[in-house]
Coordinates of C-alpha atoms in Angstrom, one line a residue:
Chain A
M73 CA -2.4 -15.2 -46.1
K74 CA 0.1 -15.8 -43.4
I75 CA 0.2 -13.7 -40.2
L76 CA 3.4 -13.2 -38.2
V77 CA 3.1 -12.4 -34.5
P78 CA 6.2 -11.4 -32.6
V79 CA 5.9 -12.1 -28.8
K80 CA 8.1 -11.1 -25.9
R81 CA 8.9 -12.9 -22.6
V82 CA 8.7 -10.3 -19.8
V83 CA 8.4 -10.2 -16.0
D84 CA 4.8 -11.0 -15.2
Y85 CA 2.6 -7.9 -15.0
N86 CA 1.5 -8.6 -11.4
I87 CA 5.1 -8.4 -10.1
K88 CA 6.6 -5.2 -8.9
P89 CA 10.2 -5.4 -9.9
R90 CA 13.1 -4.1 -7.8
V91 CA 16.0 -2.1 -8.9
K92 CA 19.4 -3.9 -8.4
A93 CA 21.5 -2.6 -5.5
D94 CA 24.3 -1.5 -7.8
G95 CA 21.9 0.5 -10.0
S96 CA 22.8 -1.4 -13.1
G97 CA 19.3 -2.5 -13.9
V98 CA 16.2 -4.2 -12.7
E99 CA 16.4 -7.6 -10.9
T100 CA 14.7 -10.2 -13.0
A101 CA 16.4 -13.4 -11.7
G102 CA 13.9 -15.8 -10.2
L103 CA 10.9 -13.7 -11.0
K104 CA 7.8 -15.2 -12.7
M105 CA 8.0 -14.5 -16.5
S106 CA 5.0 -14.5 -18.8
M107 CA 4.0 -13.4 -22.3
N108 CA 3.8 -9.6 -22.6
P109 CA 0.0 -8.9 -22.2
F110 CA -0.3 -6.9 -25.4
D111 CA 1.3 -9.8 -27.3
E112 CA -1.4 -12.1 -26.0
I113 CA -3.9 -9.8 -27.6
A114 CA -1.9 -9.8 -30.8
V115 CA -1.9 -13.6 -30.9
E116 CA -5.6 -13.8 -30.1
E117 CA -6.4 -11.4 -33.0
A118 CA -4.3 -13.4 -35.4
V119 CA -5.9 -16.7 -34.4
R120 CA -9.4 -15.2 -34.7
L121 CA -8.6 -14.0 -38.2
R122 CA -7.5 -17.5 -39.1
E123 CA -10.7 -19.0 -37.5
K124 CA -12.7 -16.6 -39.7
G125 CA -10.9 -17.8 -42.8
A126 CA -9.1 -14.5 -43.4
A127 CA -5.7 -16.1 -42.8
S128 CA -4.3 -19.5 -43.5
E129 CA -1.4 -19.7 -41.0
V130 CA -0.3 -18.0 -37.8
V131 CA 3.5 -18.0 -37.1
V132 CA 4.8 -16.7 -33.8
V133 CA 8.3 -15.4 -33.3
S134 CA 10.3 -14.5 -30.2
I135 CA 13.8 -13.0 -29.9
G136 CA 15.8 -13.6 -26.8
V137 CA 17.1 -16.3 -24.5
Q138 CA 16.3 -20.1 -24.7
Q139 CA 13.5 -19.8 -22.1
A140 CA 11.5 -17.7 -24.5
Q141 CA 10.4 -21.0 -26.1
D142 CA 7.9 -21.3 -23.2
T143 CA 6.3 -18.1 -24.4
L144 CA 6.2 -19.5 -27.9
R145 CA 4.6 -22.7 -26.6
T146 CA 2.0 -20.6 -24.9
A147 CA 1.2 -18.8 -28.1
M148 CA 0.9 -22.1 -29.9
A149 CA -1.4 -23.4 -27.2
M150 CA -3.6 -20.4 -27.9
G151 CA -3.8 -21.5 -31.6
A152 CA -0.6 -20.3 -33.4
D153 CA 0.5 -23.0 -35.9
R154 CA 4.3 -22.8 -35.6
A155 CA 7.1 -20.8 -33.9
I156 CA 10.5 -19.4 -34.6
L157 CA 12.9 -18.6 -31.8
V158 CA 15.8 -16.2 -32.6
L159 CA 18.4 -16.7 -29.9
S160 CA 20.2 -13.6 -28.7
D161 CA 22.2 -12.9 -25.6
E162 CA 20.2 -10.2 -23.8
S163 CA 17.1 -8.2 -24.4
P164 CA 17.8 -6.4 -27.6
E165 CA 16.6 -2.9 -28.3
P166 CA 13.5 -2.3 -30.6
L167 CA 15.8 -1.1 -33.4
A168 CA 17.6 -4.5 -33.5
V169 CA 14.4 -6.4 -32.9
A170 CA 12.8 -4.6 -35.9
K171 CA 15.8 -5.5 -38.1
V172 CA 15.6 -9.1 -37.1
L173 CA 11.8 -9.2 -37.8
A174 CA 12.4 -7.5 -41.2
K175 CA 14.7 -10.4 -42.1
L176 CA 12.1 -12.9 -41.0
V177 CA 9.4 -11.1 -43.0
E178 CA 11.6 -11.4 -46.0
K179 CA 11.9 -15.1 -45.4
E180 CA 8.3 -15.9 -44.4
Q181 CA 6.4 -13.3 -46.6
P182 CA 3.4 -12.7 -44.3
G183 CA 0.5 -10.6 -45.5
L184 CA 0.2 -9.1 -42.0
V185 CA 2.3 -8.7 -38.9
I186 CA 0.5 -8.1 -35.6
L187 CA 2.5 -6.9 -32.6
G188 CA 1.6 -5.7 -29.1
K189 CA 1.6 -1.9 -28.8
Q190 CA 4.3 -2.0 -26.1
A191 CA 6.3 -4.4 -23.9
I192 CA 5.6 -3.8 -20.2
D193 CA 9.3 -4.1 -19.3
D194 CA 11.0 -1.4 -21.4
D195 CA 7.7 0.5 -22.1
M196 CA 9.1 1.6 -25.5
N197 CA 6.1 1.4 -27.8
A198 CA 8.3 1.5 -30.9
T199 CA 9.0 -2.0 -32.5
G200 CA 5.9 -2.2 -34.7
Q201 CA 6.4 1.4 -36.0
M202 CA 10.1 0.7 -36.7
L203 CA 9.4 -2.5 -38.5
A204 CA 6.8 -0.7 -40.7
G205 CA 9.4 1.9 -41.5
L206 CA 12.1 -0.6 -42.4
L207 CA 9.7 -2.5 -44.7
G208 CA 8.0 0.6 -46.1
W209 CA 4.6 -0.9 -45.1
A210 CA 1.5 0.8 -43.7
Q211 CA 1.1 0.8 -39.9
G212 CA -2.1 0.7 -37.8
T213 CA -0.9 1.3 -34.3
F214 CA -2.9 1.1 -31.0
A215 CA -5.6 -0.9 -32.8
S216 CA -8.9 -1.5 -31.0
K217 CA -10.6 -3.0 -34.1
V218 CA -9.3 -4.8 -37.2
E219 CA -11.2 -5.8 -40.4
L220 CA -9.7 -7.3 -43.5
A221 CA -11.5 -6.8 -46.8
D222 CA -10.5 -6.3 -50.5
G223 CA -6.7 -6.6 -49.8
R224 CA -6.8 -3.9 -47.2
A225 CA -7.0 -3.7 -43.4
L226 CA -9.5 -1.3 -41.8
V227 CA -8.1 -0.4 -38.4
S228 CA -9.7 1.7 -35.6
R229 CA -6.9 3.3 -33.6
E230 CA -7.0 4.7 -30.1
I231 CA -5.8 8.4 -30.3
D232 CA -5.8 11.3 -27.8
G233 CA -9.5 12.1 -27.2
G234 CA -11.1 9.4 -29.2
T235 CA -10.6 7.0 -32.1
E236 CA -9.5 7.2 -35.7
D237 CA -10.2 4.8 -38.6
V238 CA -7.5 4.2 -41.2
S239 CA -7.5 1.9 -44.2
L240 CA -4.1 0.2 -44.9
A241 CA -2.9 -1.5 -48.1
L242 CA -1.7 -5.1 -47.3
P243 CA 0.9 -6.3 -46.4
A244 CA 0.7 -4.1 -43.3
I245 CA 1.8 -3.8 -39.6
I246 CA -0.8 -3.6 -36.8
T247 CA 0.0 -3.1 -33.1
A248 CA -2.6 -4.2 -30.6
D249 CA -4.1 -2.0 -27.9
L250 CA -5.8 -3.5 -24.8
R251 CA -9.3 -3.1 -26.2
L252 CA -8.8 -5.1 -29.4
N253 CA -10.0 -8.4 -27.8
E254 CA -10.1 -10.6 -24.7
P255 CA -7.3 -13.2 -25.1
R256 CA -8.4 -16.8 -24.6
Y257 CA -6.9 -19.1 -22.0
A258 CA -4.9 -22.1 -23.3
S259 CA -6.8 -25.3 -22.4
L260 CA -4.9 -28.3 -21.1
P261 CA -5.4 -30.4 -24.3
N262 CA -4.2 -27.5 -26.3
I263 CA -1.1 -27.1 -24.1
M264 CA -0.4 -30.8 -24.8
K265 CA -0.9 -30.3 -28.5
A266 CA 1.3 -27.3 -28.6
K267 CA 4.3 -29.4 -27.4
K268 CA 4.1 -31.2 -30.8
K269 CA 3.9 -28.1 -33.0
P270 CA 7.1 -27.1 -34.8
L271 CA 9.5 -24.7 -33.2
E272 CA 12.5 -23.6 -35.3
T273 CA 15.5 -22.1 -33.6
L274 CA 17.8 -19.5 -35.3
Q275 CA 20.8 -17.6 -34.1
A276 CA 20.5 -13.8 -34.3
A277 CA 24.2 -13.8 -35.2
D278 CA 23.4 -15.8 -38.4
L279 CA 20.9 -13.2 -39.7
G280 CA 23.5 -10.5 -40.3
V281 CA 21.9 -8.0 -38.0
D282 CA 23.9 -5.7 -35.9
M283 CA 22.5 -6.3 -32.4
A284 CA 24.7 -3.8 -30.6
P285 CA 22.6 -1.5 -28.3
R286 CA 22.6 2.2 -29.2
L287 CA 21.6 3.2 -25.7
T288 CA 23.9 2.7 -22.8
I289 CA 22.3 2.4 -19.4
V290 CA 24.1 4.9 -17.2
S291 CA 22.1 4.0 -14.1
V292 CA 18.8 2.7 -13.0
A293 CA 17.2 4.1 -9.8
E294 CA 14.2 3.7 -7.7
P295 CA 11.7 6.5 -8.3
A296 CA 11.3 8.9 -5.3
E297 CA 9.1 7.3 -2.6
R298 CA 6.0 9.3 -1.7
S299 CA 5.8 10.0 2.0
A300 CA 3.1 8.1 3.8
G301 CA -0.2 10.0 4.1
V302 CA -2.9 10.2 6.7
K303 CA -6.3 8.6 7.0
L304 CA -9.1 11.1 7.7
A305 CA -12.5 10.5 9.2
S306 CA -14.8 12.7 7.2
A307 CA -15.4 14.6 3.9
A308 CA -15.4 17.9 5.8
E309 CA -12.0 17.2 7.3
L310 CA -10.6 16.3 3.8
V311 CA -11.9 19.5 2.3
E312 CA -10.3 21.5 5.2
K313 CA -6.9 19.7 4.6
L314 CA -7.0 20.3 0.9
R315 CA -7.8 24.0 1.4
N316 CA -5.5 24.9 4.3
E317 CA -2.7 22.3 4.5
A318 CA -2.2 21.2 0.9
K319 CA -3.6 24.4 -0.6
V320 CA -4.7 22.7 -3.8
I321 CA -8.3 24.0 -3.8
Chain B
M150 CA 22.4 22.4 -31.7
T151 CA 18.9 22.6 -33.2
A152 CA 15.8 20.5 -32.3
L153 CA 12.8 19.9 -34.5
V154 CA 9.6 19.4 -32.5
L155 CA 6.5 17.8 -34.1
L156 CA 3.5 19.5 -32.6
D157 CA 0.1 18.0 -31.7
H158 CA -2.8 20.3 -32.4
E159 CA -6.6 20.1 -32.5
G160 CA -9.1 22.6 -33.8
G161 CA -6.4 25.1 -34.8
R162 CA -4.9 25.1 -31.3
I163 CA -1.6 23.6 -30.1
R164 CA -2.1 20.9 -27.5
K165 CA -0.7 21.6 -24.0
A166 CA 1.4 18.4 -24.2
A167 CA 3.1 19.8 -27.3
L168 CA 4.0 23.0 -25.4
S169 CA 5.7 20.8 -22.8
A170 CA 7.7 19.2 -25.6
V171 CA 8.8 22.6 -26.8
A172 CA 9.9 23.5 -23.2
A173 CA 11.9 20.3 -23.1
A174 CA 13.5 21.0 -26.5
T175 CA 14.6 24.5 -25.5
R176 CA 17.0 22.8 -23.1
L177 CA 18.6 21.1 -26.1
G178 CA 19.2 24.1 -28.3
D179 CA 17.4 26.3 -30.9
V180 CA 13.8 25.1 -31.4
H181 CA 12.1 24.7 -34.8
V182 CA 8.6 23.2 -34.9
L183 CA 6.8 21.1 -37.5
V184 CA 3.0 21.5 -37.9
A185 CA 1.2 19.1 -40.2
G186 CA -2.3 20.2 -41.3
D187 CA -4.2 23.4 -41.0
A188 CA -2.7 26.8 -41.3
A189 CA -4.4 28.1 -38.1
A190 CA -2.3 25.7 -36.0
A191 CA 0.9 26.8 -37.8
Q192 CA 0.0 30.4 -36.9
A193 CA -0.7 29.4 -33.3
A194 CA 2.7 27.6 -33.2
A195 CA 4.4 30.8 -34.3
A196 CA 3.3 32.5 -31.1
I197 CA 4.8 30.0 -28.8
A198 CA 7.6 31.5 -26.7
G199 CA 11.0 29.9 -27.5
V200 CA 10.2 28.8 -31.0
S201 CA 12.5 30.3 -33.7
R202 CA 10.9 28.8 -36.8
V203 CA 7.7 27.1 -37.9
L204 CA 7.7 24.5 -40.6
H205 CA 4.2 24.1 -42.0
A206 CA 3.5 20.8 -43.8
A207 CA 0.5 22.2 -45.8
D208 CA 0.2 19.6 -48.5
A209 CA -3.1 17.6 -48.4
R210 CA -1.3 14.4 -47.8
Y211 CA -0.3 15.6 -44.3
A212 CA -3.7 16.8 -43.3
H213 CA -4.5 13.8 -41.1
E214 CA -1.0 13.3 -39.7
L215 CA -0.7 9.7 -41.1
A216 CA 2.5 8.2 -40.0
E217 CA 3.7 7.0 -43.4
P218 CA 3.9 10.4 -45.2
L219 CA 4.8 12.3 -42.0
A220 CA 7.7 10.1 -41.1
A221 CA 9.1 10.4 -44.6
L222 CA 8.8 14.2 -44.4
I223 CA 10.6 14.2 -41.0
V224 CA 13.4 12.1 -42.5
S225 CA 13.8 14.6 -45.3
L226 CA 14.1 17.4 -42.8
A227 CA 16.4 15.5 -40.4
P228 CA 19.8 16.6 -41.9
G229 CA 19.3 20.0 -40.3
Y230 CA 18.7 18.8 -36.8
D231 CA 20.4 17.1 -33.9
H232 CA 17.3 16.2 -32.0
I233 CA 13.8 15.3 -33.2
V234 CA 11.2 15.6 -30.5
A235 CA 7.5 15.2 -29.9
A236 CA 5.2 14.9 -26.9
A237 CA 4.6 11.3 -25.9
G238 CA 1.0 11.3 -27.1
A239 CA -0.7 9.3 -29.8
L240 CA 0.9 11.4 -32.5
G241 CA 4.5 11.3 -31.4
K242 CA 4.4 7.6 -30.5
N243 CA 2.9 6.7 -33.8
V244 CA 5.2 8.8 -36.1
L245 CA 8.6 9.2 -34.4
P246 CA 9.7 5.5 -34.0
R247 CA 8.9 5.1 -37.8
A248 CA 11.1 8.1 -38.6
A249 CA 13.8 6.8 -36.2
A250 CA 14.0 3.4 -38.0
L251 CA 14.4 5.2 -41.4
L252 CA 17.2 7.2 -39.8
D253 CA 18.7 4.0 -38.3
V254 CA 18.3 5.5 -34.8
Q255 CA 17.0 3.9 -31.6
P256 CA 14.3 6.2 -30.2
I257 CA 14.1 7.3 -26.6
P258 CA 10.5 7.3 -25.5
D259 CA 8.8 9.0 -22.6
V260 CA 11.7 11.2 -21.4
V261 CA 11.1 12.7 -18.0
G262 CA 14.6 14.2 -17.5
I263 CA 17.3 15.7 -19.7
E264 CA 20.8 15.4 -18.3
G265 CA 22.7 16.5 -21.5
A266 CA 22.5 16.5 -25.3
D267 CA 22.8 12.7 -25.3
T268 CA 21.7 11.6 -21.8
F269 CA 18.0 11.2 -20.8
V270 CA 16.0 9.8 -18.0
R271 CA 13.0 7.6 -18.7
P272 CA 10.7 5.4 -16.6
I273 CA 10.7 1.6 -17.3
Y274 CA 8.6 -1.2 -15.8
A275 CA 5.4 0.9 -15.4
G276 CA 7.4 3.6 -13.6
N277 CA 8.8 1.3 -11.0
A278 CA 12.3 2.2 -12.1
L279 CA 14.0 5.2 -13.7
A280 CA 16.6 4.5 -16.3
T281 CA 19.3 7.1 -17.2
V282 CA 20.4 6.3 -20.8
R283 CA 23.1 7.7 -23.0
S284 CA 22.5 7.6 -26.8
A285 CA 25.3 6.8 -29.1
D286 CA 23.2 7.7 -32.2
A287 CA 24.2 10.7 -34.3
K288 CA 20.7 12.0 -34.0
K289 CA 18.5 11.7 -31.0
V290 CA 14.8 10.9 -31.6
L291 CA 12.8 11.3 -28.4
T292 CA 9.3 11.7 -27.1
V293 CA 8.8 13.6 -23.8
R294 CA 6.4 12.9 -21.1
S295 CA 4.5 16.2 -20.8
A296 CA 3.7 15.8 -17.1
A297 CA 7.4 16.1 -16.4
F298 CA 8.0 19.5 -18.1
D299 CA 6.2 22.8 -17.6
A300 CA 4.5 24.0 -20.8
A301 CA 6.2 26.8 -22.8
P302 CA 4.0 29.9 -22.9
A303 CA 1.6 29.8 -25.8
E304 CA 2.0 33.6 -26.4
G305 CA 5.0 35.9 -26.7
G306 CA 6.8 34.4 -29.7
S307 CA 6.8 35.6 -33.3
A308 CA 8.5 32.9 -35.3
P309 CA 8.4 33.0 -39.1
V310 CA 6.2 30.3 -40.8
E311 CA 7.4 28.6 -43.9
V312 CA 5.6 25.9 -45.9
V313 CA 7.8 22.9 -46.4
A314 CA 7.8 21.0 -49.7
P315 CA 6.0 17.6 -49.6
V316 CA 8.1 14.4 -50.1
D317 CA 7.0 11.5 -52.1
G318 CA 6.7 8.4 -50.0
A319 CA 4.8 5.1 -50.0
D320 CA 1.1 5.8 -50.5
V321 CA -0.1 2.8 -48.4
S322 CA -2.5 4.3 -45.9
R323 CA -5.7 6.2 -46.1
F324 CA -7.6 8.3 -43.4
E325 CA -11.2 7.2 -43.1
A326 CA -12.8 8.9 -40.1
I327 CA -12.2 10.4 -36.7
H328 CA -14.5 10.0 -33.7
L329 CA -13.6 12.5 -31.0
S330 CA -15.6 12.4 -27.7
D331 CA -17.0 15.9 -27.0
S332 CA -16.4 16.8 -23.4
E333 CA -17.0 20.2 -21.8
R334 CA -14.5 19.3 -19.1
P335 CA -10.8 20.2 -19.2
D336 CA -8.4 17.9 -21.0
L337 CA -7.3 15.1 -18.8
E338 CA -3.6 15.5 -19.5
S339 CA -3.5 19.2 -18.7
A340 CA -6.1 19.5 -16.0
R341 CA -5.1 21.0 -12.6
V342 CA -7.5 18.6 -10.8
V343 CA -8.5 15.1 -11.9
V344 CA -11.3 13.1 -10.3
S345 CA -11.1 9.4 -11.1
G346 CA -13.3 6.4 -10.7
G347 CA -12.6 2.7 -10.6
R348 CA -14.5 -0.5 -10.5
G349 CA -16.0 0.7 -7.2
M350 CA -18.2 3.1 -9.2
Q351 CA -20.3 -0.1 -10.0
S352 CA -22.0 1.1 -13.2
E353 CA -22.1 3.6 -16.0
E354 CA -25.0 5.3 -14.4
K355 CA -23.4 5.5 -11.0
F356 CA -20.1 6.8 -12.5
H357 CA -22.0 10.1 -13.0
A358 CA -22.0 10.4 -9.2
L359 CA -18.5 12.0 -9.8
D360 CA -20.0 14.8 -12.0
P361 CA -21.1 17.2 -9.3
L362 CA -17.7 16.9 -7.6
A363 CA -15.8 17.4 -10.9
D364 CA -18.0 20.4 -11.7
A365 CA -17.3 22.0 -8.3
L366 CA -13.6 21.5 -8.7
G367 CA -13.4 22.3 -12.5
A368 CA -11.8 18.9 -12.8
A369 CA -11.2 16.4 -15.6
I370 CA -12.7 13.0 -15.2
G371 CA -10.4 10.0 -15.2
A372 CA -10.8 6.3 -14.8
S373 CA -9.0 3.0 -14.0
R374 CA -8.8 0.3 -16.6
A375 CA -11.3 -1.7 -14.7
A376 CA -13.9 1.1 -15.0
V377 CA -13.2 1.4 -18.7
D378 CA -13.3 -2.3 -19.4
S379 CA -16.6 -2.5 -17.5
G380 CA -18.0 0.1 -19.9
F381 CA -18.6 2.7 -17.2
V382 CA -16.8 5.4 -19.1
A383 CA -15.0 6.0 -22.5
N384 CA -11.5 4.7 -22.9
E385 CA -9.8 8.0 -23.5
C386 CA -10.5 8.6 -19.7
Q387 CA -8.1 5.8 -18.8
V388 CA -5.2 6.8 -16.6
G389 CA -2.3 4.4 -16.4
Q390 CA 0.6 2.7 -18.1
T391 CA -1.5 1.9 -21.1
G392 CA -3.7 5.0 -20.9
K393 CA -2.8 8.6 -20.1
I394 CA 0.0 9.7 -17.8
V395 CA -1.2 12.6 -15.7
A396 CA 0.5 14.7 -13.0
P397 CA -2.1 17.2 -11.8
E398 CA -2.0 19.3 -8.6
L399 CA -4.7 17.1 -7.1
Y400 CA -5.7 13.6 -8.1
M401 CA -8.7 12.1 -6.4
A402 CA -9.2 8.3 -6.7
F403 CA -12.6 6.9 -5.9
G404 CA -13.1 3.1 -5.8
I405 CA -9.7 2.5 -7.4
S406 CA -7.6 -0.2 -5.7
G407 CA -4.3 1.1 -7.1
A408 CA -2.8 -1.6 -9.3
I409 CA 0.8 -0.8 -10.4
Q410 CA -0.4 -0.1 -14.0
H411 CA -2.7 2.6 -12.7
L412 CA -0.2 4.1 -10.3
A413 CA 2.2 4.4 -13.3
G414 CA -0.2 7.0 -14.7
M415 CA -0.7 9.2 -11.7
K416 CA 1.8 8.7 -9.0
D417 CA 3.6 12.0 -9.9
S418 CA 0.5 14.0 -9.0
R419 CA 1.3 16.7 -6.3
V420 CA -1.5 15.6 -3.9
I421 CA -3.3 12.3 -4.1
V422 CA -6.6 11.6 -2.3
A423 CA -8.1 8.1 -2.1
V424 CA -11.5 7.0 -1.1
N425 CA -12.0 3.3 -0.8
K426 CA -14.1 0.8 1.2
D427 CA -11.0 -1.5 1.6
P428 CA -8.5 -0.1 4.1
E429 CA -5.9 -2.5 2.6
A430 CA -6.2 -1.1 -0.9
P431 CA -2.7 -0.4 -2.3
I432 CA -3.8 3.1 -3.4
F433 CA -3.6 4.2 0.3
Q434 CA 0.2 3.6 0.2
V435 CA 0.6 6.5 -2.2
A436 CA -2.3 8.7 -1.1
D437 CA -1.5 11.9 0.9
Y438 CA -5.1 11.8 2.3
G439 CA -7.3 8.8 2.5
I440 CA -10.8 8.1 3.7
V441 CA -12.0 4.5 4.3
G442 CA -15.7 4.4 3.5
D443 CA -18.5 4.3 0.9
L444 CA -17.7 6.7 -1.9
F445 CA -21.4 7.1 -2.7
E446 CA -21.8 8.7 0.7
I447 CA -18.6 10.6 0.7
V448 CA -18.7 12.1 -2.8
P449 CA -21.9 14.2 -2.2
Q450 CA -20.5 15.2 1.2
L451 CA -17.4 16.5 -0.5
A452 CA -19.4 18.4 -3.1
D453 CA -21.4 20.0 -0.3
A454 CA -18.3 20.8 1.8
L455 CA -16.7 22.5 -1.2
K456 CA -19.6 25.0 -1.5
K457 CA -19.1 26.2 2.1

């Protein structure tokens, strides 16, 4: 069985981005970019399944600008076998991404697609669910545990107030939550090896997918700043402030 | 304009987050709600102020709110609605994007502001920016951040309840089991006060140092990702970009440094208190009141001072 893992190149999670002065978006030029953390977890899970013999090949795919190939090389250094880069102008919306991925699923015929639960730039949390809908496949979102057996995937999902176990017919879609695993670091020898692994480049325009955004960004603003607070010396003083000044207790 | 709101419920009661989704939807037009599962929840939904109709998905296939059958049902109901809405919890985030794809619509998640029938405000980059977006889609599919909308009153309404016919869809998923953590404390997302611990709590055992304070305040217990990953506390307690988004009256952070992913989940709280040994911890930049010191000394002192 082949596993397909979509990965996204995003502003590194340690960086606090700034809103552009003209309010047209977030300034990303010159910032450190990395693989979306949830996608690292998805890659790790796919590689582990292959190491266990539950899968034969792990294919990673990214949609975006040419530089996204760095993200794909990182995924291959973690153990993915080959990569596909779908070139597109800007950061497409989840709907367009899901449609592109559906085309690739048709072509590659994976038995499982593992995505991250959300990208830390647009915070959408939608692509996996949308791909599952387009394909008519089962979905195991926010997965904290995955087991493959008898042509099905048993997935533990993080829900409000606990976890839920679902059993999915394969092929299926899984989206990775933080607790699914601890992603490995790519070792230097593996980074060198990854340079030789195959990376195929396609044009989004050639896939016959309408990439036009449905959402127009009217404006992007900084959230309201909180006013600076005060440091207090004792617990008694804090309780007094909460009672008489803030009036919250 | 009519909106259909998918309601989250548990134990026959409508979750508070869903009441916030109803309140948001009333700003878009007439509100119908969809309840999948038990009849008691459908009856509870009928009493929510501002709801004009309850659609009850009573068929057994909807009992566990699996995304595949539920999204197909929503798509079958969609022709009657301009907006399809849910709270941005596990249910809405699981089901609505799937329904949106089937409707060929780009969903708008985590809405914190409604500026018109097609224009919405949502946080991006872990809440470091607020994007105002206008949707060109014929139907708008959105999840709303409950912390940003006051809950609709759970009583006072008397909407008719009708059972909706099931729809045949792909039978590809099966519910196996659910494991809910039983807590006597208030629900984290609707609590008026939240007491949170981070890596500075040191251990699972020591995390319980927060219990007397939470008891004294009637507070929910929260945690940073570091505390959850270290195994101090169950992961449904996690506050942050990838956990729960809370905006209580009072948020107290003990031994939490204040990484941007954590701040994304609590920086809209009305009053923030931070107790941390490190005077340079970023949490102090958003805290209204801070104490630099050892939380294991300060927490019992706080609990004592509250009794006076």
